[in-house]
Amino acid sequence: MKKIISLGLAALILTACSSAEPSSSQRQVDKEKVTSEQAATYNEKKKTEASAETPTTETPENERAETEMPTTEATVTEDADKVRKHKDQSEESATEKESSSETVEPASLEADNSKVQSSRYAEISKKQLSAYFSTMPTAFNHRDLNPLRPYVQTDSEAEQYLRNKLPAGQFDNYEIESFSIDQVKIDKSKSHVTATRIMTSAATDGQWKKVVTVYDMVYSPTKNTMLIYDFNDKVIYDFDKALENALRAVKEKYAVHDEKEAGSKVSFVKADPAVEEDAGGVYYRFKSTDSAQNVIHSYKYYQKNGQIVVE
């Protein structure tokens, strides 16, 4: 009986052991499973380590500096060459400019000198002729040529004419109401000046005349001035001094008013006919016109009392 129990107990123990311990096939499966999981874990670990150990594509600072240094030096060298080249070109251009400014063509220099000289001759001619007109009445009325000698060239046609006419008294009672220098033309060392005088003398029978004369002058190096060597009257107009005075009076009184009304500069001229008569007496007729010759106003100036009537 004990033997049977023992056998039964042994069978139970064996059964329990069999159930407790996996079979060899099960152990093989479990082993393969463990091995696969370990392999996966191992591979994942290796990947992580490989990723951590793999160098990045970014170049380290020291290596990048060594790599880029030649390019930087080349660029700096090239820029320096450009700067030197530009500087050399600038210096060359400046040198050429200085050279060109220093080198003046003789023809250009002569032209500039000629312009300056012509301008100087023109100014001297105007001053000399103005002084001559101011001196004429005294010299003519005293029949004395000496006051005019500073303005007239010795032994010229002008001097010969004056020397012949003055003693005869043809220019007695000489007066100049006004004069103007109208034009100056320069021909090398000579000038041709057109001037207008409002004058009267014994030669005009006491009548006022408007005389346009061309005076020929030449530069005198010894006296450093322009001298008259000839003159010719170009045209002589009758001059009504009373009428001119009346016109001047109208202009002085109404010029500002008419220019404001016209919106531009106006001219005062004689009307046609210039002299008429009505119940108030004899009067002069004038008119003011704008630049387009449009009449702004007409005026009557009565000779008897100087009354002005605006029309």
Coordinates of C-alpha atoms in Angstrom, one line a residue, residues 10 14 28 49 57 62 79 94 97 109 114 124 159-160 162 199 225 255 272 304:
A10 CA 5.8 10.3 -7.4
L14 CA 6.2 14.5 -11.8
Q28 CA 12.8 27.3 -27.5
E49 CA 24.6 55.5 -30.3
T57 CA 27.2 68.3 -41.6
N62 CA 38.3 75.9 -36.6
D79 CA 38.9 94.6 -53.3
A94 CA 42.7 114.7 -61.8
K97 CA 42.1 117.8 -65.6
L109 CA 43.2 133.0 -74.7
S114 CA 39.8 140.3 -77.1
I124 CA 35.9 154.2 -72.2
E159 CA 39.8 168.5 -85.0
Q160 CA 40.1 170.1 -88.4
L162 CA 36.0 172.1 -85.3
M199 CA 20.1 170.6 -79.1
T225 CA 41.8 156.6 -73.5
A255 CA 2.4 156.3 -66.2
D272 CA -2.0 161.9 -85.1
K304 CA -2.4 177.9 -72.6

